[in-house]
PDB file of C-alpha atoms in Angstrom:
ATOM      1  CA  MET A   1     -91.236-128.109 -60.890  1.00 47.00           C
ATOM      2  CA  THR A   2     -92.040-131.434 -62.442  1.00 50.00           C
ATOM      3  CA  GLY A   3     -95.054-133.862 -62.506  1.00 48.00           C
ATOM      4  CA  ALA A   4     -98.625-133.141 -61.437  1.00 39.00           C
ATOM      5  CA  VAL A   5     -97.592-130.321 -58.925  1.00 39.00           C
ATOM      6  CA  GLY A   6     -95.432-128.671 -61.588  1.00 44.00           C
ATOM      7  CA  PHE A   7     -98.149-128.898 -64.266  1.00 38.00           C
ATOM      8  CA  ILE A   8    -100.752-127.252 -61.869  1.00 39.00           C
ATOM      9  CA  ALA A   9     -98.460-124.625 -60.647  1.00 40.00           C
ATOM     10  CA  THR A  10     -97.264-123.611 -64.189  1.00 50.00           C
ATOM     11  CA  ASN A  11    -100.783-123.408 -65.483  1.00 49.00           C
ATOM     12  CA  ILE A  12    -102.104-121.378 -62.492  1.00 46.00           C
ATOM     13  CA  PHE A  13     -99.121-119.143 -61.682  1.00 46.00           C
ATOM     14  CA  GLY A  14     -97.309-119.052 -65.004  1.00 50.00           C
ATOM     15  CA  THR A  15     -94.259-120.556 -66.589  1.00 68.00           C
ATOM     16  CA  TYR A  16     -91.742-118.565 -64.406  1.00 61.00           C
ATOM     17  CA  ILE A  17     -93.156-119.042 -61.061  1.00 64.00           C
ATOM     18  CA  ALA A  18     -90.648-121.472 -59.788  1.00 69.00           C
ATOM     19  CA  TYR A  19     -87.547-120.741 -61.893  1.00 79.00           C
ATOM     20  CA  ALA A  20     -86.160-117.663 -63.650  1.00 87.00           C
ATOM     21  CA  PRO A  21     -85.439-117.520 -67.466  1.00 91.00           C
ATOM     22  CA  ILE A  22     -81.799-116.682 -66.606  1.00 91.00           C
ATOM     23  CA  ASP A  23     -80.647-116.792 -70.383  1.00 94.00           C
ATOM     24  CA  ARG A  24     -83.120-114.093 -71.103  1.00 94.00           C
ATOM     25  CA  TYR A  25     -81.604-111.894 -68.483  1.00 94.00           C
ATOM     26  CA  PHE A  26     -78.237-112.531 -69.691  1.00 94.00           C
ATOM     27  CA  ASP A  27     -79.221-111.867 -73.270  1.00 95.00           C
ATOM     28  CA  ALA A  28     -80.514-108.436 -72.041  1.00 94.00           C
ATOM     29  CA  GLY A  29     -76.994-107.670 -70.478  1.00 93.00           C
ATOM     30  CA  LEU A  30     -78.101-108.287 -67.001  1.00 95.00           C
ATOM     31  CA  ALA A  31     -76.483-110.231 -64.233  1.00 93.00           C
ATOM     32  CA  TYR A  32     -78.962-112.347 -62.185  1.00 94.00           C
ATOM     33  CA  ALA A  33     -78.729-113.954 -58.796  1.00 93.00           C
ATOM     34  CA  SER A  34     -81.370-115.418 -56.544  1.00 93.00           C
ATOM     35  CA  PHE A  35     -81.884-116.739 -52.975  1.00 91.00           C
ATOM     36  CA  PRO A  36     -84.688-118.695 -51.304  1.00 92.00           C
ATOM     37  CA  GLY A  37     -86.010-116.099 -48.835  1.00 93.00           C
ATOM     38  CA  TRP A  38     -87.253-118.926 -46.680  1.00 93.00           C
ATOM     39  CA  SER A  39     -83.593-120.119 -46.175  1.00 93.00           C
ATOM     40  CA  PHE A  40     -82.787-116.877 -44.587  1.00 93.00           C
ATOM     41  CA  VAL A  41     -85.896-116.359 -42.452  1.00 96.00           C
ATOM     42  CA  PRO A  42     -88.471-119.113 -42.584  1.00 97.00           C
ATOM     43  CA  ASP A  43     -91.929-118.217 -44.002  1.00 97.00           C
ATOM     44  CA  SER A  44     -93.568-119.649 -41.025  1.00 96.00           C
ATOM     45  CA  ALA A  45     -95.273-117.983 -37.928  1.00 94.00           C
ATOM     46  CA  GLY A  46     -93.311-118.917 -34.905  1.00 91.00           C
ATOM     47  CA  ALA A  47     -90.245-120.230 -36.636  1.00 95.00           C
ATOM     48  CA  ALA A  48     -89.712-116.899 -38.222  1.00 96.00           C
ATOM     49  CA  GLN A  49     -89.834-115.025 -35.013  1.00 92.00           C
ATOM     50  CA  LEU A  50     -87.116-117.469 -33.433  1.00 92.00           C
ATOM     51  CA  VAL A  51     -84.706-116.706 -36.285  1.00 93.00           C
ATOM     52  CA  MET A  52     -85.247-113.017 -36.490  1.00 93.00           C
ATOM     53  CA  ALA A  53     -84.475-112.742 -32.749  1.00 89.00           C
ATOM     54  CA  ASP A  54     -80.983-114.177 -33.490  1.00 87.00           C
ATOM     55  CA  LEU A  55     -80.076-111.928 -36.530  1.00 83.00           C
ATOM     56  CA  GLU A  56     -76.866-110.064 -35.650  1.00 75.00           C
ATOM     57  CA  PRO A  57     -75.614-107.785 -36.709  1.00 73.00           C
ATOM     58  CA  GLY A  58     -78.677-106.250 -38.430  1.00 72.00           C
ATOM     59  CA  PRO A  59     -81.808-104.193 -38.168  1.00 76.00           C
ATOM     60  CA  GLN A  60     -83.321-106.638 -35.478  1.00 80.00           C
ATOM     61  CA  PRO A  61     -86.415-106.965 -37.590  1.00 86.00           C
ATOM     62  CA  THR A  62     -89.795-108.196 -36.234  1.00 90.00           C
ATOM     63  CA  SER A  63     -91.232-108.995 -39.490  1.00 96.00           C
ATOM     64  CA  ALA A  64     -90.227-111.331 -42.192  1.00 97.00           C
ATOM     65  CA  LEU A  65     -90.799-108.922 -44.910  1.00 98.00           C
ATOM     66  CA  MET A  66     -88.202-106.684 -43.413  1.00 96.00           C
ATOM     67  CA  SER A  67     -85.922-109.679 -42.874  1.00 96.00           C
ATOM     68  CA  TRP A  68     -86.019-110.576 -46.486  1.00 97.00           C
ATOM     69  CA  ALA A  69     -85.298-106.900 -47.461  1.00 97.00           C
ATOM     70  CA  PHE A  70     -82.357-107.084 -45.281  1.00 95.00           C
ATOM     71  CA  ALA A  71     -81.345-110.232 -47.107  1.00 95.00           C
ATOM     72  CA  PHE A  72     -81.443-108.210 -50.348  1.00 97.00           C
ATOM     73  CA  HIS A  73     -79.349-105.605 -48.763  1.00 96.00           C
ATOM     74  CA  ALA A  74     -76.891-108.239 -47.645  1.00 94.00           C
ATOM     75  CA  ALA A  75     -76.595-109.924 -51.055  1.00 95.00           C
ATOM     76  CA  ALA A  76     -76.125-106.665 -52.684  1.00 97.00           C
ATOM     77  CA  GLY A  77     -73.111-105.955 -50.486  1.00 95.00           C
ATOM     78  CA  GLU A  78     -71.510-109.041 -51.655  1.00 94.00           C
ATOM     79  CA  PHE A  79     -72.117-108.575 -55.337  1.00 92.00           C
ATOM     80  CA  ALA A  80     -71.110-105.046 -55.284  1.00 91.00           C
ATOM     81  CA  THR A  81     -67.458-105.972 -54.905  1.00 92.00           C
ATOM     82  CA  ASP A  82     -67.432-107.919 -58.150  1.00 94.00           C
ATOM     83  CA  PRO A  83     -65.716-106.038 -60.899  1.00 93.00           C
ATOM     84  CA  ARG A  84     -68.293-107.425 -63.439  1.00 92.00           C
ATOM     85  CA  ILE A  85     -71.189-106.013 -61.696  1.00 93.00           C
ATOM     86  CA  ARG A  86     -72.107-102.248 -61.459  1.00 94.00           C
ATOM     87  CA  GLY A  87     -72.495-101.862 -57.792  1.00 94.00           C
ATOM     88  CA  ASP A  88     -74.578 -98.677 -58.278  1.00 95.00           C
ATOM     89  CA  ALA A  89     -77.107-100.519 -60.416  1.00 97.00           C
ATOM     90  CA  ILE A  90     -78.271-103.496 -58.288  1.00 98.00           C
ATOM     91  CA  ALA A  91     -82.038-103.723 -58.001  1.00 98.00           C
ATOM     92  CA  ALA A  92     -84.154-106.193 -56.028  1.00 98.00           C
ATOM     93  CA  ILE A  93     -86.884-108.170 -57.807  1.00 97.00           C
ATOM     94  CA  GLY A  94     -89.492-110.133 -56.327  1.00 97.00           C
ATOM     95  CA  HIS A  95     -93.097-111.551 -56.836  1.00 97.00           C
ATOM     96  CA  SER A  96     -95.744-111.377 -54.354  1.00 97.00           C
ATOM     97  CA  ARG A  97     -94.355-111.491 -50.814  1.00 97.00           C
ATOM     98  CA  TYR A  98     -90.981-111.059 -52.177  1.00 97.00           C
ATOM     99  CA  GLY A  99     -92.205-107.967 -54.146  1.00 98.00           C
ATOM    100  CA  LYS A 100     -93.323-106.474 -50.972  1.00 99.00           C
ATOM    101  CA  SER A 101     -89.734-107.077 -49.613  1.00 98.00           C
ATOM    102  CA  ALA A 102     -88.074-105.635 -52.778  1.00 99.00           C
ATOM    103  CA  LEU A 103     -89.913-102.345 -52.190  1.00 99.00           C
ATOM    104  CA  ILE A 104     -88.748-102.198 -48.688  1.00 98.00           C
ATOM    105  CA  ALA A 105     -85.347-103.039 -49.740  1.00 98.00           C
ATOM    106  CA  SER A 106     -85.358-100.104 -52.351  1.00 99.00           C
ATOM    107  CA  GLY A 107     -86.748 -97.566 -49.763  1.00 98.00           C
ATOM    108  CA  TRP A 108     -84.349 -98.756 -46.839  1.00 97.00           C
ATOM    109  CA  SER A 109     -81.084 -99.844 -48.378  1.00 98.00           C
ATOM    110  CA  ASP A 110     -78.358 -97.667 -49.766  1.00 97.00           C
ATOM    111  CA  ARG A 111     -77.209-100.552 -51.717  1.00 98.00           C
ATOM    112  CA  ILE A 112     -80.305-101.136 -53.688  1.00 98.00           C
ATOM    113  CA  ALA A 113     -80.739 -98.868 -56.731  1.00 98.00           C
ATOM    114  CA  GLY A 114     -84.369 -99.655 -57.598  1.00 99.00           C
ATOM    115  CA  ALA A 115     -86.971-102.408 -57.327  1.00 99.00           C
ATOM    116  CA  VAL A 116     -88.990-104.583 -59.547  1.00 99.00           C
ATOM    117  CA  ALA A 117     -91.947-105.401 -57.409  1.00 99.00           C
ATOM    118  CA  HIS A 118     -94.437-107.635 -59.355  1.00 98.00           C
ATOM    119  CA  GLN A 119     -97.834-108.138 -57.835  1.00 98.00           C
ATOM    120  CA  SER A 120     -96.716-107.012 -54.372  1.00 98.00           C
ATOM    121  CA  GLY A 121    -100.280-106.474 -53.221  1.00 98.00           C
ATOM    122  CA  PHE A 122    -100.975-105.539 -49.614  1.00 98.00           C
ATOM    123  CA  GLY A 123     -98.026-104.760 -47.623  1.00 98.00           C
ATOM    124  CA  GLY A 124     -96.426-103.721 -50.821  1.00 98.00           C
ATOM    125  CA  GLY A 125     -97.667-101.373 -53.601  1.00 98.00           C
ATOM    126  CA  SER A 126    -101.490-101.725 -52.874  1.00 98.00           C
ATOM    127  CA  SER A 127    -103.512 -99.461 -50.354  1.00 98.00           C
ATOM    128  CA  SER A 128    -103.789-100.866 -46.768  1.00 97.00           C
ATOM    129  CA  ARG A 129    -107.209 -99.034 -46.709  1.00 96.00           C
ATOM    130  CA  SER A 130    -108.553-100.976 -49.592  1.00 97.00           C
ATOM    131  CA  LYS A 131    -111.387-103.490 -49.015  1.00 96.00           C
ATOM    132  CA  THR A 132    -110.937-105.190 -52.275  1.00 96.00           C
ATOM    133  CA  GLY A 133    -108.947-108.478 -52.562  1.00 96.00           C
ATOM    134  CA  GLU A 134    -106.943-109.924 -49.832  1.00 97.00           C
ATOM    135  CA  THR A 135    -107.027-106.919 -47.446  1.00 97.00           C
ATOM    136  CA  LEU A 136    -104.469-105.955 -45.101  1.00 97.00           C
ATOM    137  CA  VAL A 137    -106.266-107.457 -41.996  1.00 97.00           C
ATOM    138  CA  ARG A 138    -106.719-110.757 -43.630  1.00 97.00           C
ATOM    139  CA  MET A 139    -103.144-110.886 -44.520  1.00 98.00           C
ATOM    140  CA  ALA A 140    -102.049-109.900 -41.056  1.00 98.00           C
ATOM    141  CA  ARG A 141    -104.250-112.702 -39.672  1.00 97.00           C
ATOM    142  CA  GLU A 142    -103.095-115.522 -42.132  1.00 97.00           C
ATOM    143  CA  TYR A 143     -99.419-114.361 -42.218  1.00 98.00           C
ATOM    144  CA  PRO A 144     -98.729-112.672 -38.813  1.00 97.00           C
ATOM    145  CA  HIS A 145     -94.888-113.289 -39.164  1.00 97.00           C
ATOM    146  CA  TRP A 146     -94.936-111.048 -42.337  1.00 98.00           C
ATOM    147  CA  LEU A 147     -95.880-107.774 -40.484  1.00 97.00           C
ATOM    148  CA  ARG A 148     -95.365-106.180 -37.015  1.00 94.00           C
ATOM    149  CA  PRO A 149     -96.410-108.260 -33.953  1.00 93.00           C
ATOM    150  CA  GLY A 150    -100.017-107.689 -32.951  1.00 96.00           C
ATOM    151  CA  LEU A 151    -101.067-105.882 -36.036  1.00 96.00           C
ATOM    152  CA  ALA A 152    -103.950-108.116 -36.895  1.00 96.00           C
ATOM    153  CA  GLU A 153    -105.530-107.659 -33.374  1.00 97.00           C
ATOM    154  CA  ASP A 154    -105.111-103.939 -33.615  1.00 97.00           C
ATOM    155  CA  LEU A 155    -106.755-103.731 -36.995  1.00 96.00           C
ATOM    156  CA  GLU A 156    -109.655-105.856 -35.893  1.00 96.00           C
ATOM    157  CA  ASN A 157    -109.966-103.534 -32.967  1.00 96.00           C
ATOM    158  CA  GLY A 158    -110.231-100.471 -35.216  1.00 94.00           C
ATOM    159  CA  LEU A 159    -106.687 -99.183 -35.542  1.00 94.00           C
ATOM    160  CA  ASP A 160    -106.810 -96.138 -37.731  1.00 91.00           C
ATOM    161  CA  LEU A 161    -104.125 -96.283 -40.357  1.00 92.00           C
ATOM    162  CA  THR A 162    -102.708 -92.842 -40.626  1.00 91.00           C
ATOM    163  CA  LEU A 163    -100.169 -93.765 -43.356  1.00 94.00           C
ATOM    164  CA  ASP A 164    -100.695 -95.710 -46.526  1.00 98.00           C
ATOM    165  CA  GLN A 165     -98.330 -97.544 -48.680  1.00 98.00           C
ATOM    166  CA  HIS A 166     -97.598 -94.619 -51.152  1.00 98.00           C
ATOM    167  CA  PHE A 167     -95.235 -93.519 -48.246  1.00 98.00           C
ATOM    168  CA  LEU A 168     -93.384 -96.743 -48.696  1.00 99.00           C
ATOM    169  CA  LEU A 169     -93.221 -95.934 -52.558  1.00 99.00           C
ATOM    170  CA  ALA A 170     -91.902 -92.502 -51.837  1.00 98.00           C
ATOM    171  CA  LEU A 171     -89.189 -93.720 -49.742  1.00 98.00           C
ATOM    172  CA  SER A 172     -87.384 -95.029 -52.992  1.00 99.00           C
ATOM    173  CA  ALA A 173     -87.598 -91.579 -54.678  1.00 99.00           C
ATOM    174  CA  PRO A 174     -85.780 -90.896 -56.759  1.00 98.00           C
ATOM    175  CA  LYS A 175     -84.756 -94.509 -57.431  1.00 99.00           C
ATOM    176  CA  PRO A 176     -86.665 -96.189 -60.159  1.00 99.00           C
ATOM    177  CA  ILE A 177     -89.399 -98.659 -59.168  1.00 99.00           C
ATOM    178  CA  PHE A 178     -91.473-101.089 -61.364  1.00 99.00           C
ATOM    179  CA  LEU A 179     -94.909-102.100 -60.073  1.00 99.00           C
ATOM    180  CA  GLY A 180     -96.086-105.254 -62.039  1.00 98.00           C
ATOM    181  CA  ASN A 181     -99.888-106.083 -61.985  1.00 97.00           C
ATOM    182  CA  GLY A 182    -102.309-108.540 -63.583  1.00 96.00           C
ATOM    183  CA  ARG A 183    -105.845-107.292 -64.527  1.00 96.00           C
ATOM    184  CA  ARG A 184    -107.431-110.494 -63.115  1.00 95.00           C
ATOM    185  CA  ASP A 185    -105.333-110.460 -59.987  1.00 96.00           C
ATOM    186  CA  VAL A 186    -108.047-108.780 -57.798  1.00 97.00           C
ATOM    187  CA  TRP A 187    -106.500-110.423 -54.716  1.00 96.00           C
ATOM    188  CA  SER A 188    -103.676-108.009 -55.090  1.00 97.00           C
ATOM    189  CA  ASP A 189    -105.862-104.942 -56.015  1.00 98.00           C
ATOM    190  CA  PRO A 190    -104.070-103.517 -58.967  1.00 98.00           C
ATOM    191  CA  ASN A 191    -106.521-100.430 -59.094  1.00 98.00           C
ATOM    192  CA  SER A 192    -105.319 -99.176 -55.604  1.00 98.00           C
ATOM    193  CA  SER A 193    -101.652 -99.850 -56.685  1.00 98.00           C
ATOM    194  CA  PHE A 194    -102.122 -97.456 -59.482  1.00 98.00           C
ATOM    195  CA  ILE A 195    -103.816 -94.920 -57.202  1.00 98.00           C
ATOM    196  CA  LEU A 196    -101.026 -95.046 -54.760  1.00 98.00           C
ATOM    197  CA  ALA A 197     -98.435 -94.808 -57.721  1.00 98.00           C
ATOM    198  CA  GLN A 198    -100.062 -91.436 -58.489  1.00 97.00           C
ATOM    199  CA  ALA A 199     -99.736 -90.296 -55.047  1.00 97.00           C
ATOM    200  CA  ALA A 200     -96.231 -91.263 -54.675  1.00 98.00           C
ATOM    201  CA  ASP A 201     -95.577 -89.402 -58.060  1.00 97.00           C
ATOM    202  CA  GLN A 202     -95.572 -85.955 -56.064  1.00 96.00           C
ATOM    203  CA  VAL A 203     -92.620 -87.045 -54.149  1.00 98.00           C
ATOM    204  CA  TYR A 204     -90.659 -88.160 -57.158  1.00 98.00           C
ATOM    205  CA  GLU A 205     -91.266 -85.006 -58.789  1.00 97.00           C
ATOM    206  CA  ALA A 206     -89.951 -83.073 -55.793  1.00 98.00           C
ATOM    207  CA  ALA A 207     -86.930 -85.211 -55.742  1.00 98.00           C
ATOM    208  CA  GLY A 208     -86.221 -84.296 -59.419  1.00 97.00           C
ATOM    209  CA  ALA A 209     -87.262 -87.584 -60.855  1.00 97.00           C
ATOM    210  CA  GLU A 210     -90.145 -88.285 -63.606  1.00 90.00           C
ATOM    211  CA  GLY A 211     -92.259 -90.526 -61.498  1.00 94.00           C
ATOM    212  CA  LEU A 212     -95.399 -91.620 -63.537  1.00 95.00           C
ATOM    213  CA  VAL A 213     -95.658 -90.214 -66.970  1.00 91.00           C
ATOM    214  CA  ASP A 214     -98.007 -87.120 -66.894  1.00 89.00           C
ATOM    215  CA  GLY A 215    -101.418 -88.383 -68.109  1.00 89.00           C
ATOM    216  CA  ALA A 216    -100.588 -91.995 -68.168  1.00 88.00           C
ATOM    217  CA  GLY A 217    -103.224 -94.472 -67.387  1.00 94.00           C
ATOM    218  CA  MET A 218    -103.106 -98.081 -66.091  1.00 96.00           C
ATOM    219  CA  ARG A 219    -102.348 -99.526 -69.410  1.00 95.00           C
ATOM    220  CA  ASP A 220     -99.869 -96.961 -70.467  1.00 96.00           C
ATOM    221  CA  PHE A 221     -96.526 -98.727 -69.698  1.00 97.00           C
ATOM    222  CA  ASP A 222     -93.346 -96.775 -69.983  1.00 97.00           C
ATOM    223  CA  PRO A 223     -90.313 -98.708 -68.775  1.00 97.00           C
ATOM    224  CA  SER A 224     -88.382 -95.407 -68.717  1.00 97.00           C
ATOM    225  CA  ALA A 225     -90.482 -93.794 -66.053  1.00 97.00           C
ATOM    226  CA  ASP A 226     -89.260 -93.686 -62.664  1.00 98.00           C
ATOM    227  CA  ILE A 227     -92.489 -95.243 -61.407  1.00 98.00           C
ATOM    228  CA  SER A 228     -93.162 -97.698 -64.059  1.00 98.00           C
ATOM    229  CA  TYR A 229     -96.641 -99.246 -63.788  1.00 98.00           C
ATOM    230  CA  TRP A 230     -97.199-102.442 -65.728  1.00 97.00           C
ATOM    231  CA  LEU A 231    -100.728-104.089 -66.162  1.00 98.00           C
ATOM    232  CA  ARG A 232    -101.246-107.235 -68.315  1.00 96.00           C
ATOM    233  CA  VAL A 233    -104.191-109.519 -68.709  1.00 95.00           C
ATOM    234  CA  GLY A 234    -104.300-112.550 -66.474  1.00 94.00           C
ATOM    235  CA  GLY A 235    -103.920-113.284 -62.885  1.00 94.00           C
ATOM    236  CA  HIS A 236    -101.254-113.770 -60.054  1.00 95.00           C
ATOM    237  CA  SER A 237     -98.336-115.274 -62.011  1.00 93.00           C
ATOM    238  CA  VAL A 238     -94.974-114.757 -63.756  1.00 94.00           C
ATOM    239  CA  VAL A 239     -95.441-115.079 -67.632  1.00 94.00           C
ATOM    240  CA  SER A 240     -93.171-114.353 -70.494  1.00 94.00           C
ATOM    241  CA  GLU A 241     -94.536-110.851 -71.081  1.00 95.00           C
ATOM    242  CA  ASP A 242     -93.484-109.938 -67.506  1.00 96.00           C
ATOM    243  CA  ILE A 243     -90.004-111.030 -68.071  1.00 96.00           C
ATOM    244  CA  ASP A 244     -89.980-108.686 -71.174  1.00 96.00           C
ATOM    245  CA  ALA A 245     -91.330-105.801 -69.061  1.00 97.00           C
ATOM    246  CA  PHE A 246     -88.740-106.493 -66.284  1.00 97.00           C
ATOM    247  CA  THR A 247     -85.790-106.393 -68.705  1.00 97.00           C
ATOM    248  CA  ALA A 248     -87.075-103.366 -70.416  1.00 97.00           C
ATOM    249  CA  PHE A 249     -87.265-101.487 -67.106  1.00 98.00           C
ATOM    250  CA  MET A 250     -83.893-102.625 -66.115  1.00 97.00           C
ATOM    251  CA  GLN A 251     -82.119-101.631 -69.447  1.00 97.00           C
ATOM    252  CA  ALA A 252     -84.061 -98.297 -69.509  1.00 97.00           C
ATOM    253  CA  HIS A 253     -82.814 -97.178 -66.229  1.00 97.00           C
ATOM    254  CA  PHE A 254     -79.454 -99.046 -65.703  1.00 95.00           C
ATOM    255  CA  GLY A 255     -78.309-100.186 -69.302  1.00 87.00           C
ATOM    256  CA  ASP A 256     -75.417 -98.704 -71.051  1.00 71.00           C
ATOM    257  CA  ASP A 257     -72.549 -99.519 -73.370  1.00 50.00           C
ATOM    258  CA  SER A 258     -70.116-100.477 -70.600  1.00 39.00           C
ATOM    259  CA  PRO A 259     -68.872-103.988 -70.307  1.00 38.00           C
ATOM    260  CA  SER A 260     -70.108-104.125 -66.721  1.00 42.00           C
ATOM    261  CA  GLU A 261     -73.315-105.898 -65.975  1.00 50.00           C
ATOM    262  CA  THR A 262     -76.275-104.638 -64.263  1.00 55.00           C
ATOM    263  CA  GLY A 263     -77.359-106.652 -61.162  1.00 58.00           C
ATOM    264  CA  LEU A 264     -80.640-108.065 -60.526  1.00 58.00           C
ATOM    265  CA  GLN A 265     -81.333-109.620 -57.111  1.00 58.00           C
ATOM    266  CA  SER A 266     -84.207-112.064 -56.681  1.00 55.00           C
ATOM    267  CA  ALA A 267     -85.736-113.576 -53.721  1.00 58.00           C
ATOM    268  CA  GLN A 268     -87.681-116.707 -54.419  1.00 54.00           C
TER     269      GLN A 268
END
C-alpha cells in the first residue's frame, strides 16, 4: 500500500498487513504462496452466496469461511506435486478472517498439515459464548456470508450454542496449530482464545500430541508445542515480531535438514 491509505493502514494494522515479508520466509527455509481469498469467493454478502452456489466440484459450502478453507485445500493439492515442496508439511496461514479459515482448513483437509491462525477471533479460536469484543452475534449480523445462513437471527432469538470453538481446535489434533493474539486486540478476545486452547489440550493429549505445555500461561510462547499460543503487546495487526513467531513455529514442527522446503499457504 502506498500514499495516505498505506500510511494509515500500516500504522494501525502493522507493517505486514498488506504484504508478506517473503524474503524472511525464504531465509527460514520456507516456501510461501498466497492468494486473495476474495478472488475465489467474494467477501461480500449476496455476491458470496452466488459464487458458492456454483462451486463444483467441492464441498458445496454455504459460508465464505468454509469456501476459503476449501481454497487452502485446493491450493495445497497443487503445490504438493512440486518436488521442491514437502507435501506432508503444507500449513495454512491467515490473519483475522483468513485465520478462521486456516483453522477450518487444518481441521477439515487431509492436505493441510497445520495452521498458523493469527488473531482469528470469533468463528476462529475465540469462544462463541464470550461477551467480550466483537461477539459472534455481531459478527453474524455484519458478515452474514461468513457463517451459515440464518445464524444471526437464530442467535438473536436465543439459540443455545451447545458447542464452542475448542471443538474446531480439537479437529486438528494431532496437527500443530499456532494461535496468535495481541494483548490490546480485545475485539478478538485473546483471553477466551487461551481458555479454549486449554480445553482443546485434552484432545491433543488423547491423540498422543503435546498440546499446550503443562502449566504454561498466556505469555509463555513455545513454538514447539502442538497448540502454540502467542501473545504480544499491541492490537489487531501483523508486525515483525509475529513473523518471527510464525517462522519459529513452522521450523519447530516441519523443519529438517532435507533440501525440500516446507510450504506455507496464505490467504490475504
